[in-house]
Coordinates of C-alpha atoms and ligand atoms in Angstrom, one line a residue:
X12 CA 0.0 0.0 0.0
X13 CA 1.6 3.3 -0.7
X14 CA 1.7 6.0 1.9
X15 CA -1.0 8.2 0.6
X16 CA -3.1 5.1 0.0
X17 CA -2.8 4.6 3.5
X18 CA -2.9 8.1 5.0
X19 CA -6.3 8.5 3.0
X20 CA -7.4 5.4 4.8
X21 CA -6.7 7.1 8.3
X22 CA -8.0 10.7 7.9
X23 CA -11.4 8.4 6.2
X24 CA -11.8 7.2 9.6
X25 CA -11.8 10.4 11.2
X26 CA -14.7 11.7 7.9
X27 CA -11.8 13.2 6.1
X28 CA -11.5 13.1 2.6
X29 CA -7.8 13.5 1.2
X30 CA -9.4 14.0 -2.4
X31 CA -11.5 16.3 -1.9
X32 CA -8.9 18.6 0.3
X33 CA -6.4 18.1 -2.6
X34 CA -8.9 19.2 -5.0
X35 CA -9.3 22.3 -3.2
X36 CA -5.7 22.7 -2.3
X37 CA -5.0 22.8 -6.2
X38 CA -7.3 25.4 -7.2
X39 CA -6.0 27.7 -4.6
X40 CA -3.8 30.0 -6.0
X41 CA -1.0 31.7 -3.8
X42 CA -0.3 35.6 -5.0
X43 CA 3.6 35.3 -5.0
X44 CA 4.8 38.6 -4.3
X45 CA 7.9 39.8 -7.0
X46 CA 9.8 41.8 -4.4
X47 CA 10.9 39.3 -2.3
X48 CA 13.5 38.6 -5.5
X49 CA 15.8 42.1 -4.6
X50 CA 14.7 43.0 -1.1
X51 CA 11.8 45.1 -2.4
X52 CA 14.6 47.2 -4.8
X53 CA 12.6 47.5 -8.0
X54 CA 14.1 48.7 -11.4
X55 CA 13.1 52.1 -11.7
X56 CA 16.5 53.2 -11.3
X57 CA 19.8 51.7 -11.0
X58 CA 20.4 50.4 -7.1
X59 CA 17.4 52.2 -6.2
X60 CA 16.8 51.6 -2.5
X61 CA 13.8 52.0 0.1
X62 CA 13.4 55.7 1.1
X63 CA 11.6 56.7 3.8
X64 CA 9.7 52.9 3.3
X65 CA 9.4 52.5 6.9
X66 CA 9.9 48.8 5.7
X67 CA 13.4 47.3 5.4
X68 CA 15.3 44.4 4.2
X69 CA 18.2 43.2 6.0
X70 CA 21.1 40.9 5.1
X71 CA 22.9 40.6 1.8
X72 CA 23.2 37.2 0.6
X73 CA 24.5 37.7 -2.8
X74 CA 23.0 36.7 -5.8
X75 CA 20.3 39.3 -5.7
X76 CA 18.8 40.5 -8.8
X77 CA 19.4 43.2 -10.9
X78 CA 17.4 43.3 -13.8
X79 CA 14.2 42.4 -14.7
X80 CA 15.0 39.5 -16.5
X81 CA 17.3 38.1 -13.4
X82 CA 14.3 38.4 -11.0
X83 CA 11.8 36.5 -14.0
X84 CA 14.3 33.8 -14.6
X85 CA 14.6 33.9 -10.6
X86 CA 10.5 33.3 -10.0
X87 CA 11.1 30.5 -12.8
X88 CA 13.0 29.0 -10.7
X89 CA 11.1 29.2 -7.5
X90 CA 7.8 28.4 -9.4
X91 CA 8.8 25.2 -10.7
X92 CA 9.7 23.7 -7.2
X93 CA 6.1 25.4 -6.2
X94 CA 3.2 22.8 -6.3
X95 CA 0.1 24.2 -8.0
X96 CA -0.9 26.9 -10.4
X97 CA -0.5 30.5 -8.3
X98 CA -0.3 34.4 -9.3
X99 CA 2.3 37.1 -9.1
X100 CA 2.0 40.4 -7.3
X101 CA 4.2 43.3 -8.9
X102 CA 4.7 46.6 -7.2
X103 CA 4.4 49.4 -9.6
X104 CA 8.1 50.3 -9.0
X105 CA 8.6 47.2 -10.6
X106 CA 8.1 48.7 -14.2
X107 CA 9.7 47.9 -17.4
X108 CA 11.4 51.4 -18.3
X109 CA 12.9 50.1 -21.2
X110 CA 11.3 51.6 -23.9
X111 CA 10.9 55.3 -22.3
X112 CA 11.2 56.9 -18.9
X113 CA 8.1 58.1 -17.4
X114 CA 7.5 58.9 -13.7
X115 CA 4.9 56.8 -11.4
X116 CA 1.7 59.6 -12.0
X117 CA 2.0 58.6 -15.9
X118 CA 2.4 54.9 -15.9
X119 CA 0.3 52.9 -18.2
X120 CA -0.5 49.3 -18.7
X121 CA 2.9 50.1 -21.2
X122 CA 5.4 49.9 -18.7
X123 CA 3.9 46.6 -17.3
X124 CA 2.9 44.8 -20.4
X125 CA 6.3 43.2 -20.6
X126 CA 5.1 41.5 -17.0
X127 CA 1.6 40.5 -18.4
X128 CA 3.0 39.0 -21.6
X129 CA 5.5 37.5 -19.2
X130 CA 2.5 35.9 -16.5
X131 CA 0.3 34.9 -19.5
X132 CA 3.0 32.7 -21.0
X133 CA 3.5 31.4 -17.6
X134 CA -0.4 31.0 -17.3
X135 CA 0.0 33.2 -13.8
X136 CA -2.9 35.5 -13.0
X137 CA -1.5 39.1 -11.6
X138 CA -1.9 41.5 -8.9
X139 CA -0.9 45.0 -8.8
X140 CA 0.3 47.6 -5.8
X141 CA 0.9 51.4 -6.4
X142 CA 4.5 52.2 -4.7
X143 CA 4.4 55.1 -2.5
X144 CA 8.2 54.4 -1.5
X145 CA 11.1 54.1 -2.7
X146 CA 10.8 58.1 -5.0
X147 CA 12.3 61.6 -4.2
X148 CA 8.7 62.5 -3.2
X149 CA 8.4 60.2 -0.5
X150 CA 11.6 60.8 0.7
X151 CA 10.4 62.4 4.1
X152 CA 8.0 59.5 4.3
X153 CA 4.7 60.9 3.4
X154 CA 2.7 60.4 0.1
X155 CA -0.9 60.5 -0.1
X156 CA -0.8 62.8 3.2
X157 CA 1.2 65.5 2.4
X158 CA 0.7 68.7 3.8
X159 CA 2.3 69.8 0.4
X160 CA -1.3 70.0 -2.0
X161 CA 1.5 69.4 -5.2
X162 CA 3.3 66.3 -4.0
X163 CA -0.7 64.5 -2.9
X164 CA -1.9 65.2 -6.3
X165 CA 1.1 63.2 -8.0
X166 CA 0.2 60.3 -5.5
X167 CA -3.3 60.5 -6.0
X168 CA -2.4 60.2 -9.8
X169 CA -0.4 57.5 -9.0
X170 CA -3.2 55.7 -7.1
X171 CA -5.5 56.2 -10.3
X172 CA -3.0 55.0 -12.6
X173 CA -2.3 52.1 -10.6
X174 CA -6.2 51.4 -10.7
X175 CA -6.5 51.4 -14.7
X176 CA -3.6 48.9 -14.8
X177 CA -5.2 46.7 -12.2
X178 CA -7.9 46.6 -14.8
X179 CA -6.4 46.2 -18.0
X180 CA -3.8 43.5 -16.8
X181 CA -7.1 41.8 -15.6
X182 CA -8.6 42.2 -19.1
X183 CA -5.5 40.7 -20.8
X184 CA -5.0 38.2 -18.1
X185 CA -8.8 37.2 -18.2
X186 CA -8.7 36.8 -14.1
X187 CA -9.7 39.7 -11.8
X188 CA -6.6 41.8 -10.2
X189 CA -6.0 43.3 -6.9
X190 CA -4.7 46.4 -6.6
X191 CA -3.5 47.0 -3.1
X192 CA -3.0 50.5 -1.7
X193 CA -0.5 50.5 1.6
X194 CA 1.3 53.8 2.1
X195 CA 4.3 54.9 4.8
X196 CA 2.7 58.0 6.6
X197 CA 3.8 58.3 9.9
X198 CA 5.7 59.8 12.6
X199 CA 8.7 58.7 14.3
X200 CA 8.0 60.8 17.6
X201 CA 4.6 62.1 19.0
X202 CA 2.8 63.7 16.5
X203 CA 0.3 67.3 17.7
X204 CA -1.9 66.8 15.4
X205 CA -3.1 63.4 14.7
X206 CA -6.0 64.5 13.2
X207 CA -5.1 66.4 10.1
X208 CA -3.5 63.9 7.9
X209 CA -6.1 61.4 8.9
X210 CA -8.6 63.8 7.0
X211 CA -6.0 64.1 3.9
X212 CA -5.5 60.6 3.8
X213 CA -9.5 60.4 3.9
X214 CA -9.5 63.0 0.7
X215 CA -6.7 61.7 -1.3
X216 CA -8.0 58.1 -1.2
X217 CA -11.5 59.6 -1.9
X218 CA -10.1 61.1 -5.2
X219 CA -8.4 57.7 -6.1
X220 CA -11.5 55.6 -5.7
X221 CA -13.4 58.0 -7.4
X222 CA -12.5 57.9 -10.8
X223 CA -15.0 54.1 -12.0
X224 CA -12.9 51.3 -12.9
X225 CA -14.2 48.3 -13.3
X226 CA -15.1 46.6 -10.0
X227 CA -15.2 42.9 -11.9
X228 CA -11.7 44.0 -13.2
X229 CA -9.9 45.6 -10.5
X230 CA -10.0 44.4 -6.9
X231 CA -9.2 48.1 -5.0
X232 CA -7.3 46.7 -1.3
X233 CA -6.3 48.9 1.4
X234 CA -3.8 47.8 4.2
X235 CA -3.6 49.1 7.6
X236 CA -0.5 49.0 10.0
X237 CA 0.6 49.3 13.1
X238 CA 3.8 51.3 13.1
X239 CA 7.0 51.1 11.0
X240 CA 10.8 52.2 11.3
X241 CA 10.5 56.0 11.7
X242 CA 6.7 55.6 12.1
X243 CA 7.2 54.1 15.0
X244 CA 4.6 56.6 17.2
X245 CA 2.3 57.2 14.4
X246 CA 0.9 55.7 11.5
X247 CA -2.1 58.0 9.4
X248 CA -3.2 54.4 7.8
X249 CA -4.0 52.5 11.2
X250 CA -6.0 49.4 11.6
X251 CA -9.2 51.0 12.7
X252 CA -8.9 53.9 10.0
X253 CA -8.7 51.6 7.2
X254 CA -11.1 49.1 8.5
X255 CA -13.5 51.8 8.7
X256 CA -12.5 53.2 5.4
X257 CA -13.1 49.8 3.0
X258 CA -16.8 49.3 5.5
X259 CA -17.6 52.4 4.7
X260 CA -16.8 51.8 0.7
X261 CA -17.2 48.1 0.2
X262 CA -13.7 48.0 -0.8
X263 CA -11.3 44.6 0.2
X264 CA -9.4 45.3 3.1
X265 CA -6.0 43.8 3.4
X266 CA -4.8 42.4 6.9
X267 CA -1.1 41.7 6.7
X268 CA 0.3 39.2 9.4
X269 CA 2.9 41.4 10.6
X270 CA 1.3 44.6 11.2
X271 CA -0.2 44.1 14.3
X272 CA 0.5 44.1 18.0
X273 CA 2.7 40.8 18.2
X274 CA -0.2 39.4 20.9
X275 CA -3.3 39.5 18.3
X276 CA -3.5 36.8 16.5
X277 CA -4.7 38.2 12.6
X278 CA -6.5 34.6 12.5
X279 CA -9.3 36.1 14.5
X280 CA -9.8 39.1 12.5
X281 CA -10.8 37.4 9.6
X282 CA -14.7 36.3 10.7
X283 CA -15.1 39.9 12.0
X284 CA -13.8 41.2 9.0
X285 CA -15.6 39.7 6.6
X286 CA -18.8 40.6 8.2
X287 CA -18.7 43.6 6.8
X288 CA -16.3 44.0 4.1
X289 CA -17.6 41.7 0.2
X290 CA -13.1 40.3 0.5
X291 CA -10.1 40.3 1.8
X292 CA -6.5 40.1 0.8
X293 CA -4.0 38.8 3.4
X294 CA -0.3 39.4 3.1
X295 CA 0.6 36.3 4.8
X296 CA 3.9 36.9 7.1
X297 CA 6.1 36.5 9.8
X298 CA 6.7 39.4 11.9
X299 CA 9.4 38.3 14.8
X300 CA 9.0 40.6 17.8
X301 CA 8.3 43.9 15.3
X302 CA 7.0 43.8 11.5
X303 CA 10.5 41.9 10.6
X304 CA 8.9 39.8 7.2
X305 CA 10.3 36.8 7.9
X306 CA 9.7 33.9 5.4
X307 CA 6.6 32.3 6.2
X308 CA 6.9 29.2 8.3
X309 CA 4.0 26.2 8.7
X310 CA 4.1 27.4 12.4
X311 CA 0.8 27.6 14.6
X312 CA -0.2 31.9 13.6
X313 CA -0.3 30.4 9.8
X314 CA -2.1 27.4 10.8
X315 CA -4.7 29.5 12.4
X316 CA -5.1 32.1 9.5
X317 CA -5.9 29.1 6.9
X318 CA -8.0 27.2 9.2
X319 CA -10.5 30.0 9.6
X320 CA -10.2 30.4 6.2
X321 CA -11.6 26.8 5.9
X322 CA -13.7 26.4 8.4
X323 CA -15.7 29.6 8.0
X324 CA -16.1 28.9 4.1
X325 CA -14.1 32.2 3.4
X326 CA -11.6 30.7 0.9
X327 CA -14.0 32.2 -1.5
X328 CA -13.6 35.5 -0.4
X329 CA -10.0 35.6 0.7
X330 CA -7.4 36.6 -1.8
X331 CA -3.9 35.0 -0.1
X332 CA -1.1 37.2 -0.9
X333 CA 2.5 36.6 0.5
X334 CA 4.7 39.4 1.8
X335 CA 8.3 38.5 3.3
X336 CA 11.6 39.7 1.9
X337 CA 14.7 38.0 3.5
X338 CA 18.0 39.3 1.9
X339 CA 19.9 36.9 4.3
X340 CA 19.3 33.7 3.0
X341 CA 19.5 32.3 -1.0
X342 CA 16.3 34.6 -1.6
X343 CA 14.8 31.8 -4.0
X344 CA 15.0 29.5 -1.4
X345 CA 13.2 31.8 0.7
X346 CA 10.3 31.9 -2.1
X347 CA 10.2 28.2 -2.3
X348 CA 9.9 27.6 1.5
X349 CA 7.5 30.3 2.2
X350 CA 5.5 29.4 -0.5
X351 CA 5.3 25.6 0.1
X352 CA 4.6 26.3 4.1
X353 CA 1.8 28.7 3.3
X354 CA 0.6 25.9 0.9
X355 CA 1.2 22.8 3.7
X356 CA -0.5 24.8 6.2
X357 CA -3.8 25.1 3.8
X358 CA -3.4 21.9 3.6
X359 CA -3.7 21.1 7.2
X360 CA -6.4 23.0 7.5
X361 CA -8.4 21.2 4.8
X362 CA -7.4 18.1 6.5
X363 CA -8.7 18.7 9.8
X364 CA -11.4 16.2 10.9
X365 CA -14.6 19.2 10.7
X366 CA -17.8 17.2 10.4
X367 CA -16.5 16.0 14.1
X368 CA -15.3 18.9 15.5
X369 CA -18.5 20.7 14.4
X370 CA -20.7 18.1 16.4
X371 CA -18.7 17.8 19.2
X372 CA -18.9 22.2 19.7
X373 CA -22.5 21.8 18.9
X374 CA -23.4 18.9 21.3
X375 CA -21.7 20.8 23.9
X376 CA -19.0 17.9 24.4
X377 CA -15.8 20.1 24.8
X378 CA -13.5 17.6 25.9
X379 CA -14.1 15.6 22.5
X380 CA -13.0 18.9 20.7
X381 CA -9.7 19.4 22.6
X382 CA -9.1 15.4 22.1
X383 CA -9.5 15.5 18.3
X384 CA -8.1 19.2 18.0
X385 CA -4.7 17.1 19.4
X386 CA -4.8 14.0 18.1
X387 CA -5.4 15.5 14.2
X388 CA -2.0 17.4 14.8
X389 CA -0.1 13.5 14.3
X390 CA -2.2 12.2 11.3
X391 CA 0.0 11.4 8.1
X392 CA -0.4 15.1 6.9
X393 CA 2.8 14.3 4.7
X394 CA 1.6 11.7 2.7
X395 CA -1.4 13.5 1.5
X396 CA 1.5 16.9 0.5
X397 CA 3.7 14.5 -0.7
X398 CA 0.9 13.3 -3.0
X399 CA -0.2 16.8 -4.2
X400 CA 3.9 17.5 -5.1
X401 CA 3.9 14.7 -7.2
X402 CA 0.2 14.9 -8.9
X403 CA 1.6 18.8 -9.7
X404 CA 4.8 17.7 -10.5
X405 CA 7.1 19.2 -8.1
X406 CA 9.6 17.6 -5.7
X407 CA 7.9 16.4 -2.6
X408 CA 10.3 16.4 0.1
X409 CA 13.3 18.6 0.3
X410 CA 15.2 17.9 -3.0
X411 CA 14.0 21.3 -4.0
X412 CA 17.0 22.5 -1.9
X413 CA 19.6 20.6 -4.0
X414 CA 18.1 22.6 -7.3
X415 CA 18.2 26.0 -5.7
X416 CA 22.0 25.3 -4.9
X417 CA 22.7 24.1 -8.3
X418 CA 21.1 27.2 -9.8
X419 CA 23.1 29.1 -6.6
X420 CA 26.6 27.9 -8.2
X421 CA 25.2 28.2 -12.5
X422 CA 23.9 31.5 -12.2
X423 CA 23.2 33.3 -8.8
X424 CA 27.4 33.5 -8.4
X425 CA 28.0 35.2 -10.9
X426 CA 26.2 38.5 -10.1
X427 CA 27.5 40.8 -8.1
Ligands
RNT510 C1 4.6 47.3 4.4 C2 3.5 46.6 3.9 C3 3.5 46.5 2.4 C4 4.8 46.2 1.8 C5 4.8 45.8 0.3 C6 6.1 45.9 -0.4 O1 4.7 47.3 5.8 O2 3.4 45.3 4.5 O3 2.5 45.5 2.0 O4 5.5 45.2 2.4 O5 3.8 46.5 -0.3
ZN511 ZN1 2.0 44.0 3.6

């Protein structure tokens, strides 16, 4: 008997069907995001690095890419040791300047179309953020804010722009884009007025959402946070104003994993959430004791974020979107294993014996829950991945590691 043959046997006892979870597992998609390739660099100019980002990549593990075309034949790379069919989130500073210069209130579906031509030969659905980083006018770290009228207008355009593309790469792509908006605003110290760039942020994003785009095309996302490096006392975009802000317009809020006090648990947002809002996006991450972005881990945070997912029917209504850069480690590697854990742990949530932990909660019996809740946590979840590597045609165990070292010494060592 082979080992999936017999795992399916022993989650069937419990009423779980292996097929039926691989099914699902395999029309999931994951939204891969493109920056974890050069530690959220971008192409717009030469060595361009985060300004006033009030995010930050740290290490320098060489190999990292440089153009373009490094960072494609990179995501290559990680996507074929990636099991299933998944999606790739570009940040606008990503664009392909090659044929022109033009700054980020003028972009046009032009300066992405090498990246949809790219994902459609691929057969990768898209998503799309405007980049309110990284750019001389966000070098004091605020964007759509601004005190300065001049410099929120050419954000606001930026935020429009950003929407058309959503909705054209969607049109070419045939699959419904989401275009996320997360800006820096903040403070390091105490702010006096707390109130006035809240009621700018309010405007600008009023004039971006204003202009009609297609709501089946383009999927408009707004992501709160917490506090950042040299936001550290105040962030304009905080959880309850953007909460209130997509209620208010229907719009998909995005709750990133890291971006929260390191005691809530996002996992219990999500059936609050979703009350109220029509979707979600989730920038799945690992924040170690501050918004760090580690790789993603199959630890017992992403466990909980997928099995809500599951068991409250949301997969529906939840776009999953990844969001770690780690420039310390082979950064394909960190791809593969961030990608495969996020993957694993919707795995285990699909496998979870529900039918009986549904009856048990209803008929009161709490003790049953806790007893199955623990002894799920040893059934042969690895058979059943191992099976979905190898129906998708992936290495199933961690021989993936041996092709990201090859591909380490062929091509990452010679860039410099
Ligand atoms: C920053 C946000 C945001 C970025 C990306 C690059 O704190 O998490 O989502 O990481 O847009
Ligand atoms: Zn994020």
């Amino acid at each position: 008997m082979s080992q999936y043959t017999s795992a399916r046997e022993q989650y069937a006892a419990l009423g779980v069907d292996t097929e039926s979870a691989l099914e699902t597992l395999a029309k999931t998609p994951i939204s891969l995001h493109c920056w974890q390739g050069d530690d959220v660099g971008g192409f717009e100019k030469a060595g361009s690095k985060l300004e006033g980002g009030g995010i930050q990549a740290t290490g320098n593990y060489p190999g990292k890419a440089r153009t373009i075309e490094e960072l494609r034949a990179d995501l290559d790379k990680a996507l074929a040791l990636i099991p299933g069919k998944h999606r790739l989130n570009v940040h606008a500073c990503y664009a392909d300047l090659s044929a022109g210069r033009v700054d980020r209130d003028a972009y046009t579906i032009a300066q992405f179309q090498s990246w949809v031509d790219w994902c459609k030969s691929k057969g990768l659905g898209m998503d799309f953020n405007p980049s309110y980083f990284s750019h001389p006018l966000a070098a004091d770290g605020l964007t759509l804010t601004h005190p300065d009228k001049k410099i929120r207008e050419f954000w606001i355009n930026h935020g429009i722009a950003c929407r058309k593309i959503g909705a054209e790469i969607a049109k070419q792509l045939g699959s419904p884009v989401v275009t996320n908006v997360w800006i820096p605003d903040g403070s390091k110290d105490m702010p006096y007025d707390r109130k006035s760039p809240r009621e700018r942020l309010a405007a600008s994003l009023d004039e971006i959402f204003a202009v009609p785009v297609d709501r089946k095309l383009n999927l408009d996302a707004v992501e709160s946070k917490l506090f950042g490096i040299g936001s550290e006392s105040y962030v304009v975009g905080s959880h309850e104003f953007y909460l209130a802000y997509s209620v208010k317009n229907q719009l998909l809020y995005c709750l990133d994993a890291g971006h929260f006090h390191p005691t809530e648990n996002l996992s219990d947002k999500i059936s609050s959430v979703l009350q109220f809002v029509p979707e979600i996006l989730l920038h799945v991450s690992r924040g170690v004791r501050w918004d760090s972005d580690h790789v993603v881990l199959m630890d017992d945070p992403t466990r909980a974020i997928m099995e809500e997912l599951v068991r409250g029917g949301f997969l529906g209504r939840t776009h999953i979107g990844l969001d770690f850069f780690d420039a310390s480690i082979n950064r394909i590697a960190a791809w593969v294993i961030g990608t495969r854990s996020t993957i694993k742990c919707l795995l285990a949530a699909l496998l979870e014996p529900a039918a009986l932990l549904r009856q048990a909660e209803q008929a009161g019996d709490h003790t049953s829950r806790l007893a199955l809740m623990e002894e799920a946590k040893t059934l042969p979840l690895g058979a059943v991945w191992q099976e979905h590597c190898r129906r998708q045609n992936v290495p199933g165990d961690h021989s993936w590691l041996a092709e990201v070292k090859n591909y380490e010494r062929s091509v990452l060592a010679s860039r410099n």
